[in-house]
Short mmCIF file of C-alpha atoms in Angstrom, two decimals:
data_model
loop_
_atom_site.label_atom_id
_atom_site.label_comp_id
_atom_site.label_asym_id
_atom_site.label_seq_id
_atom_site.Cartn_x
_atom_site.Cartn_y
_atom_site.Cartn_z
CA UNK P 1 1.13 16.82 -20.40
CA UNK P 2 2.55 19.71 -18.36
CA UNK P 3 -0.85 21.42 -18.46
CA UNK P 4 -2.47 18.23 -17.17
CA UNK P 5 0.08 17.93 -14.36
CA UNK P 6 -0.64 21.52 -13.39
CA UNK P 7 -4.36 20.75 -13.28
CA UNK P 8 -3.71 17.62 -11.17
CA UNK P 9 -1.73 19.54 -8.55
CA UNK P 10 -3.91 22.68 -8.45
CA UNK P 11 -7.26 20.89 -8.29
CA UNK P 12 -5.82 18.24 -5.95
CA UNK P 13 -4.51 20.84 -3.52
CA UNK P 14 -7.76 22.80 -3.62
CA UNK P 15 -10.13 19.88 -3.03
CA UNK P 16 -7.69 18.13 -0.67
CA UNK P 17 -7.47 21.29 1.41
CA UNK P 18 -11.26 21.73 1.28
CA UNK P 19 -11.75 18.18 2.55
CA UNK P 20 -9.46 18.91 5.51
CA UNK P 21 -11.27 22.18 6.25
CA UNK P 22 -14.58 20.35 6.65
CA UNK P 23 -13.02 17.65 8.83
CA UNK P 24 -12.52 14.89 6.23
CA UNK P 25 -9.27 13.11 5.36
CA UNK P 26 -7.30 14.77 2.58
CA UNK P 27 -7.43 11.58 0.49
CA UNK P 28 -11.17 12.02 -0.09
CA UNK P 29 -10.66 15.40 -1.73
CA UNK P 30 -7.84 13.96 -3.84
CA UNK P 31 -9.92 11.01 -5.04
CA UNK P 32 -12.82 13.32 -5.90
CA UNK P 33 -10.40 15.58 -7.77
CA UNK P 34 -9.30 12.69 -9.96
CA UNK P 35 -12.85 11.57 -10.65
CA UNK P 36 -13.95 15.10 -11.59
CA UNK P 37 -11.06 15.96 -13.93
CA UNK P 38 -10.61 12.41 -15.22
CA UNK P 39 -11.64 10.95 -18.58
CA UNK P 40 -15.05 9.80 -17.31
CA UNK P 41 -16.20 13.28 -16.19
CA UNK P 42 -14.70 16.62 -17.33
CA UNK P 43 -11.87 14.90 -19.26
CA UNK P 44 -9.29 17.62 -18.57
CA UNK P 45 -6.28 15.28 -18.56
CA UNK P 46 -4.12 14.68 -21.59
CA UNK P 47 -4.10 11.04 -22.81
CA UNK P 48 -0.29 11.06 -22.65
CA UNK P 49 -0.48 11.58 -18.87
CA UNK P 50 -3.07 8.85 -18.47
CA UNK P 51 -0.85 6.49 -20.47
CA UNK P 52 1.89 6.77 -17.84
CA UNK P 53 -0.52 7.05 -14.92
CA UNK P 54 0.38 3.58 -13.60
CA UNK P 55 4.09 4.45 -13.59
CA UNK P 56 3.48 7.74 -11.80
CA UNK P 57 1.33 6.02 -9.18
CA UNK P 58 4.09 3.49 -8.67
CA UNK P 59 6.63 6.30 -8.25
CA UNK P 60 4.51 7.85 -5.51
CA UNK P 61 4.10 4.48 -3.81
CA UNK P 62 7.88 3.93 -3.90
CA UNK P 63 8.43 7.26 -2.12
CA UNK P 64 6.12 6.42 0.78
CA UNK P 65 7.55 2.89 1.07
CA UNK P 66 11.09 4.30 1.36
CA UNK P 67 9.90 6.65 4.08
CA UNK P 68 8.17 3.72 5.79
CA UNK P 69 11.38 1.70 5.75
CA UNK P 70 13.32 4.61 7.20
CA UNK P 71 10.78 4.75 10.03
CA UNK P 72 10.93 1.04 10.92
CA UNK P 73 13.28 -0.29 13.59
CA UNK P 74 14.58 -3.85 13.17
CA UNK P 75 14.02 -4.60 16.87
CA UNK P 76 10.38 -3.56 16.52
CA UNK P 77 9.95 -5.80 13.47
CA UNK P 78 11.27 -8.79 15.42
CA UNK P 79 8.52 -8.28 18.01
CA UNK P 80 5.74 -8.48 15.40
CA UNK P 81 7.09 -11.43 13.41
CA UNK P 82 4.34 -14.06 13.81
CA UNK P 83 1.27 -11.79 13.71
CA UNK P 84 2.77 -9.81 10.80
CA UNK P 85 3.18 -13.02 8.80
CA UNK P 86 -0.41 -14.00 9.59
CA UNK P 87 -1.67 -10.52 8.66
CA UNK P 88 -0.02 -10.87 5.26
CA UNK P 89 -2.43 -13.57 4.09
CA UNK P 90 -5.16 -14.55 6.59
CA UNK P 91 -7.38 -11.41 6.37
CA UNK P 92 -7.20 -11.48 2.56
CA UNK P 93 -8.00 -15.21 2.54
CA UNK P 94 -11.04 -14.63 4.76
CA UNK P 95 -12.26 -11.85 2.48
CA UNK P 96 -11.79 -13.95 -0.66
CA UNK P 97 -13.77 -16.76 0.95
CA UNK P 98 -16.48 -14.20 1.71
CA UNK P 99 -16.71 -13.22 -1.95
CA UNK P 100 -16.71 -16.87 -3.07
CA UNK P 101 -19.68 -17.49 -0.74
CA UNK P 102 -21.59 -14.25 -1.37
CA UNK P 103 -21.01 -13.39 -5.03
CA UNK P 104 -22.94 -16.41 -6.40
CA UNK P 105 -25.89 -15.52 -4.17
CA UNK P 106 -25.92 -11.74 -4.65
CA UNK P 107 -24.47 -11.28 -8.15
CA UNK P 108 -25.07 -14.65 -9.81
CA UNK P 109 -21.40 -15.40 -10.50
CA UNK P 110 -20.02 -18.93 -10.64
CA UNK P 111 -17.40 -19.97 -8.09
CA UNK P 112 -14.30 -19.32 -10.19
CA UNK P 113 -15.42 -15.84 -11.28
CA UNK P 114 -16.37 -15.13 -7.66
CA UNK P 115 -12.79 -16.10 -6.74
CA UNK P 116 -11.43 -13.67 -9.36
CA UNK P 117 -13.64 -10.93 -7.89
CA UNK P 118 -12.46 -11.77 -4.39
CA UNK P 119 -8.81 -11.59 -5.45
CA UNK P 120 -9.37 -8.15 -7.00
CA UNK P 121 -11.06 -6.79 -3.88
CA UNK P 122 -9.06 -8.53 -1.14
CA UNK P 123 -5.85 -6.44 -1.19
CA UNK P 124 -5.43 -3.70 1.41
CA UNK P 125 -4.16 -0.38 0.06
CA UNK P 126 -0.58 0.41 1.15
CA UNK P 127 -1.01 3.88 -0.35
CA UNK P 128 -3.76 4.64 2.19
CA UNK P 129 -2.42 2.64 5.13
CA UNK P 130 1.36 3.14 5.04
CA UNK P 131 1.51 6.96 5.24
CA UNK P 132 -0.87 6.88 8.18
CA UNK P 133 1.21 4.28 9.98
CA UNK P 134 4.36 6.35 9.33
CA UNK P 135 2.56 9.33 10.90
CA UNK P 136 1.71 7.24 13.98
CA UNK P 137 5.34 6.10 14.27
CA UNK P 138 6.64 9.65 14.07
CA UNK P 139 4.10 10.91 16.61
CA UNK P 140 4.42 8.01 19.07
CA UNK P 141 0.99 6.38 18.81
CA UNK P 142 0.92 2.64 19.41
CA UNK P 143 4.69 2.39 19.10
CA UNK P 144 5.31 0.66 22.46
CA UNK P 145 3.15 -2.25 21.32
CA UNK P 146 4.50 -2.01 17.72
CA UNK P 147 1.01 -1.59 16.25
CA UNK P 148 1.99 0.63 13.28
CA UNK P 149 4.97 -1.64 12.55
CA UNK P 150 2.72 -4.70 12.57
CA UNK P 151 0.22 -3.15 10.18
CA UNK P 152 2.88 -1.83 7.79
CA UNK P 153 4.69 -5.17 7.64
CA UNK P 154 1.51 -7.15 7.04
CA UNK P 155 0.10 -4.74 4.48
CA UNK P 156 3.36 -4.77 2.51
CA UNK P 157 3.11 -8.56 1.99
CA UNK P 158 -0.68 -8.70 1.62
CA UNK P 159 -0.63 -7.35 -1.93
CA UNK P 160 1.86 -9.96 -3.15
CA UNK P 161 -0.32 -12.80 -1.85
CA UNK P 162 -3.45 -11.38 -3.43
CA UNK P 163 -1.93 -10.55 -6.82
CA UNK P 164 -0.47 -14.05 -7.20
CA UNK P 165 -3.87 -15.57 -6.40
CA UNK P 166 -5.57 -13.15 -8.79
CA UNK P 167 -3.29 -14.29 -11.62
CA UNK P 168 -4.00 -17.93 -10.76
CA UNK P 169 -7.78 -17.54 -10.56
CA UNK P 170 -7.94 -15.43 -13.72
CA UNK P 171 -6.00 -18.12 -15.56
CA UNK P 172 -8.47 -20.73 -14.29
CA UNK P 173 -11.41 -18.58 -15.43
CA UNK P 174 -9.94 -18.56 -18.93
CA UNK P 175 -9.70 -22.32 -18.91
CA UNK P 176 -5.96 -22.45 -18.25
CA UNK P 177 -4.09 -24.90 -16.06
CA UNK P 178 -2.90 -24.09 -12.56
CA UNK P 179 0.48 -25.30 -11.35
CA UNK P 180 1.45 -25.81 -7.73
CA UNK P 181 4.49 -23.58 -8.32
CA UNK P 182 2.11 -20.62 -8.58
CA UNK P 183 1.46 -20.94 -4.85
CA UNK P 184 5.10 -21.66 -3.94
CA UNK P 185 6.00 -18.35 -5.60
CA UNK P 186 4.19 -16.38 -2.87
CA UNK P 187 6.64 -17.03 0.02
CA UNK P 188 9.58 -17.12 -2.40
CA UNK P 189 8.69 -13.67 -3.73
CA UNK P 190 8.59 -12.32 -0.18
CA UNK P 191 11.87 -13.99 0.87
CA UNK P 192 13.83 -13.01 -2.25
CA UNK P 193 12.42 -9.48 -2.11
CA UNK P 194 13.40 -8.94 1.53
CA UNK P 195 16.76 -10.66 1.05
CA UNK P 196 17.68 -8.74 -2.10
CA UNK P 197 16.66 -5.39 -0.65
CA UNK P 198 18.48 -6.02 2.63
CA UNK P 199 21.64 -7.01 0.76
CA UNK P 200 21.50 -3.87 -1.37
CA UNK P 201 20.94 -1.72 1.72
CA UNK P 202 23.91 -3.34 3.45
CA UNK P 203 26.18 -2.80 0.43
CA UNK P 204 25.05 0.83 0.17
CA UNK P 205 25.90 1.57 3.81
CA UNK P 206 29.26 -0.19 3.48
CA UNK P 207 30.11 1.94 0.43
CA UNK P 208 29.10 5.10 2.26
CA UNK P 209 31.27 4.12 5.24
CA UNK P 210 34.21 3.40 2.92
CA UNK P 211 33.81 6.79 1.22
CA UNK P 212 33.81 8.55 4.59
CA UNK P 213 37.35 7.27 5.24
CA UNK P 214 38.45 9.31 2.23
CA UNK P 215 36.32 12.32 3.18
CA UNK P 216 34.17 11.70 0.13
CA UNK P 217 30.54 10.95 0.67
CA UNK P 218 27.05 11.82 -0.52
CA UNK P 219 25.18 14.67 1.13
CA UNK P 220 21.58 14.06 2.21
CA UNK P 221 20.10 15.45 -1.02
CA UNK P 222 22.31 13.23 -3.17
CA UNK P 223 21.53 10.22 -1.01
CA UNK P 224 17.79 10.82 -1.44
CA UNK P 225 18.23 10.61 -5.20
CA UNK P 226 20.55 7.60 -4.97
CA UNK P 227 18.11 5.59 -2.83
CA UNK P 228 15.27 6.58 -5.14
CA UNK P 229 17.29 5.46 -8.18
CA UNK P 230 18.14 2.13 -6.52
CA UNK P 231 14.44 1.65 -5.76
CA UNK P 232 13.60 2.12 -9.43
CA UNK P 233 16.21 -0.50 -10.29
CA UNK P 234 14.71 -2.94 -7.78
CA UNK P 235 11.35 -2.57 -9.51
CA UNK P 236 13.10 -3.18 -12.85
CA UNK P 237 14.70 -6.34 -11.39
CA UNK P 238 11.24 -7.63 -10.49
CA UNK P 239 10.06 -7.06 -14.04
CA UNK P 240 13.10 -8.70 -15.65
CA UNK P 241 13.00 -11.71 -13.31
CA UNK P 242 9.29 -12.28 -13.92
CA UNK P 243 8.77 -15.85 -15.09
CA UNK P 244 12.21 -16.96 -13.87
CA UNK P 245 12.56 -16.01 -10.22
CA UNK P 246 9.83 -14.67 -7.89
CA UNK P 247 10.92 -11.31 -6.51
CA UNK P 248 8.95 -8.51 -4.85
CA UNK P 249 10.38 -5.12 -5.76
CA UNK P 250 8.19 -3.24 -3.29
CA UNK P 251 9.26 -5.42 -0.37
CA UNK P 252 12.87 -5.07 -1.49
CA UNK P 253 12.54 -1.28 -1.32
CA UNK P 254 11.21 -1.41 2.24
CA UNK P 255 13.95 -3.87 3.29
CA UNK P 256 16.68 -1.71 1.75
CA UNK P 257 15.42 1.37 3.63
CA UNK P 258 15.15 -0.58 6.92
CA UNK P 259 18.80 -1.70 6.65
CA UNK P 260 19.96 1.80 5.71
CA UNK P 261 18.24 3.08 8.85
CA UNK P 262 19.83 0.38 11.00
CA UNK P 263 23.36 0.96 9.68
CA UNK P 264 23.43 4.76 9.40
CA UNK P 265 23.84 7.65 11.80
CA UNK P 266 20.66 9.02 13.40
CA UNK P 267 21.09 12.61 12.11
CA UNK P 268 21.42 11.32 8.55
CA UNK P 269 18.31 9.13 8.86
CA UNK P 270 16.34 12.03 10.35
CA UNK P 271 17.36 14.22 7.42
CA UNK P 272 16.50 11.54 4.85
CA UNK P 273 13.13 10.85 6.45
CA UNK P 274 12.32 14.56 6.47
CA UNK P 275 13.24 14.99 2.81
CA UNK P 276 11.15 11.99 1.75
CA UNK P 277 8.32 13.47 3.80
CA UNK P 278 8.56 16.62 1.70
CA UNK P 279 8.57 14.55 -1.50
CA UNK P 280 5.43 12.75 -0.29
CA UNK P 281 3.52 16.04 -0.19
CA UNK P 282 3.52 16.13 -3.99
CA UNK P 283 3.57 12.38 -4.51
CA UNK P 284 0.40 11.93 -2.45
CA UNK P 285 -1.48 14.35 -4.69
CA UNK P 286 -0.21 12.61 -7.80
CA UNK P 287 -1.05 9.14 -6.49
CA UNK P 288 -4.61 9.65 -5.33
CA UNK P 289 -5.71 12.09 -8.01
CA UNK P 290 -4.55 9.60 -10.65
CA UNK P 291 -6.25 6.74 -8.79
CA UNK P 292 -9.42 8.80 -8.87
CA UNK P 293 -8.92 9.47 -12.59
CA UNK P 294 -8.83 5.71 -13.18
CA UNK P 295 -12.27 5.33 -11.59
CA UNK P 296 -15.14 5.07 -14.07
CA UNK P 297 -18.05 6.38 -12.05
CA UNK P 298 -20.52 4.93 -14.57
CA UNK P 299 -19.42 1.41 -13.61
CA UNK P 300 -20.15 2.21 -9.98
CA UNK P 301 -23.77 2.92 -10.82
CA UNK P 302 -24.02 -0.44 -12.59
CA UNK P 303 -22.81 -2.36 -9.55
CA UNK P 304 -26.03 -1.75 -7.64
CA UNK P 305 -27.09 -2.17 -3.99
CA UNK P 306 -26.32 -5.92 -4.00
CA UNK P 307 -22.64 -5.18 -4.69
CA UNK P 308 -22.54 -2.68 -1.81
CA UNK P 309 -24.05 -5.23 0.57
CA UNK P 310 -21.50 -7.80 -0.60
CA UNK P 311 -18.53 -5.43 -0.14
CA UNK P 312 -19.57 -4.50 3.40
CA UNK P 313 -20.30 -8.13 4.30
CA UNK P 314 -16.88 -9.20 2.97
CA UNK P 315 -15.24 -6.48 5.10
CA UNK P 316 -16.89 -7.97 8.18
CA UNK P 317 -15.53 -11.40 7.23
CA UNK P 318 -12.10 -9.84 6.62
CA UNK P 319 -12.25 -8.23 10.06
CA UNK P 320 -12.78 -11.66 11.60
CA UNK P 321 -9.57 -12.72 9.85
CA UNK P 322 -7.67 -9.80 11.42
CA UNK P 323 -9.12 -10.71 14.83
CA UNK P 324 -7.85 -14.28 14.38
CA UNK P 325 -4.35 -12.94 13.65
CA UNK P 326 -4.41 -10.95 16.89
CA UNK P 327 -5.02 -14.00 19.08
CA UNK P 328 -2.07 -14.80 21.31
CA UNK P 329 -0.55 -11.32 20.96
CA UNK P 330 0.11 -8.78 23.69
CA UNK P 331 -2.32 -6.26 22.15
CA UNK P 332 -5.35 -5.13 24.15
CA UNK P 333 -8.88 -4.96 22.75
CA UNK P 334 -8.57 -1.34 21.61
CA UNK P 335 -5.35 -2.00 19.74
CA UNK P 336 -6.88 -5.06 18.09
CA UNK P 337 -9.86 -2.98 17.00
CA UNK P 338 -7.49 -0.45 15.47
CA UNK P 339 -5.77 -3.21 13.48
CA UNK P 340 -9.16 -4.24 12.12
CA UNK P 341 -9.95 -0.66 11.10
CA UNK P 342 -6.54 -0.12 9.51
CA UNK P 343 -7.03 -3.14 7.25
CA UNK P 344 -10.23 -1.82 5.62
CA UNK P 345 -9.11 0.61 2.88
CA UNK P 346 -8.58 -0.42 -0.74
CA UNK P 347 -7.43 1.71 -3.67
CA UNK P 348 -4.20 1.15 -5.57
CA UNK P 349 -4.36 -2.58 -6.31
CA UNK P 350 -8.02 -2.38 -7.27
CA UNK P 351 -7.30 0.55 -9.61
CA UNK P 352 -4.40 -1.42 -11.13
CA UNK P 353 -6.06 -4.80 -11.73
CA UNK P 354 -9.79 -4.07 -11.61
CA UNK P 355 -10.01 -3.75 -15.38
CA UNK P 356 -7.80 -6.76 -16.17
CA UNK P 357 -10.64 -9.37 -16.21
CA UNK P 358 -12.52 -7.19 -18.71
CA UNK P 359 -9.40 -6.85 -20.87
CA UNK P 360 -8.96 -10.64 -20.71
CA UNK P 361 -12.42 -11.07 -22.18
CA UNK P 362 -14.02 -12.68 -19.13
CA UNK P 363 -17.81 -12.53 -19.24
CA UNK P 364 -17.79 -11.24 -15.67
CA UNK P 365 -15.17 -8.58 -16.45
CA UNK P 366 -17.58 -5.63 -16.59
CA UNK P 367 -19.20 -6.61 -13.30
CA UNK P 368 -15.83 -7.19 -11.58
CA UNK P 369 -14.64 -3.74 -12.67
CA UNK P 370 -17.87 -2.16 -11.40
CA UNK P 371 -17.50 -3.79 -7.99
CA UNK P 372 -13.79 -2.85 -7.83
CA UNK P 373 -14.64 0.81 -8.49
CA UNK P 374 -17.35 0.73 -5.85
CA UNK P 375 -14.91 -0.92 -3.44
CA UNK P 376 -12.45 1.96 -3.87
CA UNK P 377 -15.11 4.63 -3.39
CA UNK P 378 -16.51 2.96 -0.28
CA UNK P 379 -13.49 1.55 1.55
CA UNK P 380 -10.75 4.12 0.87
CA UNK P 381 -12.67 7.04 2.47
CA UNK P 382 -14.18 4.77 5.15
CA UNK P 383 -10.82 3.36 6.19
CA UNK P 384 -9.09 6.74 6.06
CA UNK P 385 -11.77 8.42 8.17
CA UNK P 386 -11.83 5.65 10.79
CA UNK P 387 -8.02 5.53 11.09
CA UNK P 388 -7.75 9.31 11.42
CA UNK P 389 -10.59 9.57 13.93
CA UNK P 390 -9.88 6.55 16.10
CA UNK P 391 -6.10 6.36 16.57
CA UNK P 392 -6.03 8.90 19.46
CA UNK P 393 -8.71 6.87 21.29
CA UNK P 394 -7.49 3.36 20.58
CA UNK P 395 -3.69 3.67 20.71
CA UNK P 396 -1.50 4.64 23.65
CA UNK P 397 0.69 7.69 23.10
CA UNK P 398 4.39 7.66 23.90
CA UNK P 399 5.28 11.26 24.90
CA UNK P 400 9.02 10.51 24.59
CA UNK P 401 8.78 10.38 20.82
CA UNK P 402 9.19 13.84 19.33
CA UNK P 403 7.26 14.91 16.29
CA UNK P 404 9.59 14.89 13.27
CA UNK P 405 9.67 18.13 11.35
#
């Protein structure tokens, strides 16, 4: 496994750096690295690494979500409340409707399997979007209008909504019953996740304050590890509560970090944010190379031109959903266009659940996996390129915000 990890980092750094040298986002080089060294091409990775690939990808996602929480200000989040709530489910709903309408025409699927396909493809990728929004926050782009905060908040809830619907539709495709509680679990998962994470963050800051009275406290390095450990435990809580109480571990992690930021001294938060930024350098390579390794390029070839037309058409329908969410906000037309662009990329959720319908034995499973793979290869680079190229033109820059080192 150590040899495989070495290959992941060396090849990832080389191709990621090459992508940047030719003017492309680093993520493209990382995804290509994973595809090339993965089991469906050169097969250089040890099966033991691939067996824990999902856990490693989740670890990397946890790191960037902690950093995102440490970058979010509670006052900014209050300003984006209504549109952020709408962004958490309306764009995904529009896209799923697009697949339900188009998949029967273009791919010959029935309505329920088209709904399963739509649920697989509808989730935005926090792994692509969140680090870019953190960058914009730290460099002062769109911050006065809370654009990065809006996108991060909406994208963090979007996945929960989609995954719950995916489970429901997949159960229907297998002939199972659907209970109304399945839909009630969506807002409950969000509320309990935010509440549990905020409570843990509050308790952590209170303990740190109490320790300071006795001149005993954690240094920044120790606190980085402590917050990371608590994040792991929040994900474990989600797993153990599954089936009993809806709880979003990922949202809890963000909420915990937001409260820690709000209740801690600015120098400490700056140090923590910087250290998590350094951790993200390696975590980003691990995340996207392993996402690429999960991509079976042969399935992409099976999807065909009709699947590509459907994916692009569904993105247009999704963009209409984002535009609807922006109505009644203070954002100008350029900022609204940026929100549409930022909601295009897909990667992590599709890599995680794209193969589930096939494993469940659904007749459409092979086709759904093929379209999911194609969706990653098309939308992740497209979204990353558009975000990186357009933010200086579409978002106002606040010169008062200093670049964090």
